[in-house]
């Protein structure tokens, strides 16, 4: 269980440096270029999950894994809303949606979500004493 959770944690931390959003002229952005505060929150949640992994507390790891999933979902919604807002000066809604559509999500999100889901759904095998007393 610890190894799978550590792998998930490693994927989350490494995923924050992978390309998450592609803006055509500017290039690829990772979590640090998207927003520093969200990246710091991601790393704080990851550090708290390390505390849970080290202390063998699956509840803490799951809790912070769920918080990471919620943070990633919030970031995805915020990126889409911000791209629509960025082109709000255009007079027609169809133009805004077309220009906002050029901001594409990249493959780094798969790594981020995979790591968080590994942290949440990693289950430990509990050893049960099969000896019975007569």
Coordinates of C-alpha atoms in Angstrom, one line a residue:
X1 CA 0.0 0.0 0.0
X2 CA 2.8 2.4 0.9
X3 CA 4.6 1.8 -2.4
X4 CA 1.5 2.5 -4.5
X5 CA 0.7 5.6 -2.5
X6 CA 4.2 6.8 -2.8
X7 CA 4.1 6.2 -6.6
X8 CA 0.9 8.2 -6.7
X9 CA 2.5 11.0 -4.7
X10 CA 5.5 11.0 -7.0
X11 CA 3.2 11.2 -10.1
X12 CA 1.4 14.2 -8.5
X13 CA 4.6 16.1 -7.8
X14 CA 6.2 15.3 -11.1
X15 CA 2.9 16.2 -12.9
X16 CA 3.1 19.7 -11.6
X17 CA 6.1 20.2 -13.8
X18 CA 4.6 18.6 -16.9
X19 CA 2.8 20.5 -19.6
X20 CA -0.8 21.0 -18.6
X21 CA -2.1 23.7 -20.9
X22 CA -1.0 24.7 -24.4
X23 CA -1.5 28.3 -25.5
X24 CA -0.7 28.5 -29.2
X25 CA 1.7 31.4 -29.4
X26 CA 3.0 31.3 -25.8
X27 CA 3.6 27.5 -25.6
X28 CA 3.0 24.9 -22.8
X29 CA 2.3 25.9 -19.3
X30 CA 2.8 23.7 -16.2
X31 CA 1.1 24.3 -12.8
X32 CA 3.7 26.9 -11.8
X33 CA 3.0 29.0 -14.9
X34 CA -0.8 28.6 -14.5
X35 CA -1.0 29.9 -11.0
X36 CA 1.6 29.9 -8.2
X37 CA -1.0 29.7 -5.4
X38 CA -2.6 26.6 -6.9
X39 CA 0.8 25.0 -7.4
X40 CA 1.7 25.8 -3.8
X41 CA -1.6 24.3 -2.6
X42 CA -0.8 21.2 -4.6
X43 CA 2.6 20.8 -3.0
X44 CA 1.2 21.4 0.5
X45 CA -1.5 18.7 0.0
X46 CA 1.3 16.4 -1.3
X47 CA 3.4 17.2 1.8
X48 CA 0.5 16.4 4.0
X49 CA -0.1 13.1 2.1
X50 CA 3.6 12.3 2.8
X51 CA 2.9 12.7 6.5
X52 CA 0.0 10.2 6.2
X53 CA 2.1 7.7 4.2
X54 CA 5.0 7.9 6.7
X55 CA 2.6 7.4 9.6
X56 CA 0.7 4.5 7.9
X57 CA -2.5 6.5 8.1
X58 CA -4.6 5.6 5.0
X59 CA -7.3 8.0 6.0
X60 CA -5.0 11.0 5.9
X61 CA -3.6 9.9 2.5
X62 CA -7.1 9.4 1.1
X63 CA -8.3 12.7 2.4
X64 CA -5.5 14.7 0.8
X65 CA -5.8 12.6 -2.3
X66 CA -9.5 13.7 -2.6
X67 CA -8.4 17.3 -1.9
X68 CA -5.9 17.0 -4.8
X69 CA -8.6 15.6 -7.1
X70 CA -10.9 18.5 -6.2
X71 CA -8.0 21.0 -6.7
X72 CA -7.2 19.6 -10.1
X73 CA -10.9 19.7 -11.1
X74 CA -11.1 23.3 -9.9
X75 CA -8.0 24.2 -11.9
X76 CA -9.5 22.7 -15.0
X77 CA -12.7 24.7 -14.6
X78 CA -10.7 27.8 -13.8
X79 CA -8.6 27.4 -17.0
X80 CA -11.6 27.1 -19.2
X81 CA -13.4 30.0 -17.6
X82 CA -10.3 32.2 -17.7
X83 CA -9.8 31.5 -21.4
X84 CA -13.4 32.5 -22.1
X85 CA -12.9 35.7 -20.0
X86 CA -9.6 36.5 -21.7
X87 CA -11.4 36.9 -25.0
X88 CA -14.4 38.8 -23.6
X89 CA -13.6 41.9 -25.6
X90 CA -14.8 40.1 -28.8
X91 CA -18.3 41.2 -29.8
X92 CA -19.9 37.8 -30.6
X93 CA -20.2 34.8 -28.3
X94 CA -19.3 32.4 -31.0
X95 CA -16.0 34.3 -31.6
X96 CA -15.2 34.1 -27.9
X97 CA -15.8 30.4 -27.8
X98 CA -13.7 29.8 -30.9
X99 CA -10.7 31.8 -29.6
X100 CA -11.0 30.3 -26.2
X101 CA -11.0 26.8 -27.8
X102 CA -7.5 27.3 -29.0
X103 CA -6.3 26.9 -25.4
X104 CA -5.9 23.1 -25.2
X105 CA -5.4 20.8 -22.2
X106 CA -2.2 18.7 -22.4
X107 CA -1.3 15.2 -21.3
X108 CA 0.1 16.3 -17.9
X109 CA -3.4 16.2 -16.5
X110 CA -3.5 12.4 -17.0
X111 CA -0.5 12.1 -14.8
X112 CA -1.9 14.4 -12.1
X113 CA -5.2 12.6 -11.9
X114 CA -3.6 9.2 -12.1
X115 CA -1.4 10.0 -9.1
X116 CA -4.2 11.3 -7.1
X117 CA -6.4 8.4 -7.8
X118 CA -3.6 6.0 -6.9
X119 CA -3.4 7.7 -3.6
X120 CA -7.1 7.5 -2.9
X121 CA -7.7 3.9 -4.1
X122 CA -4.6 2.2 -2.9
X123 CA -5.8 -0.4 -0.4
X124 CA -3.7 -2.3 2.0
X125 CA -4.0 -6.0 2.5
X126 CA -4.9 -6.7 6.1
X127 CA -3.3 -9.8 7.4
X128 CA -5.9 -11.9 9.2
X129 CA -4.9 -14.5 11.7
X130 CA -6.6 -17.6 10.4
X131 CA -5.8 -19.7 13.5
X132 CA -8.9 -20.4 15.5
X133 CA -9.0 -21.6 19.1
X134 CA -11.1 -24.6 20.0

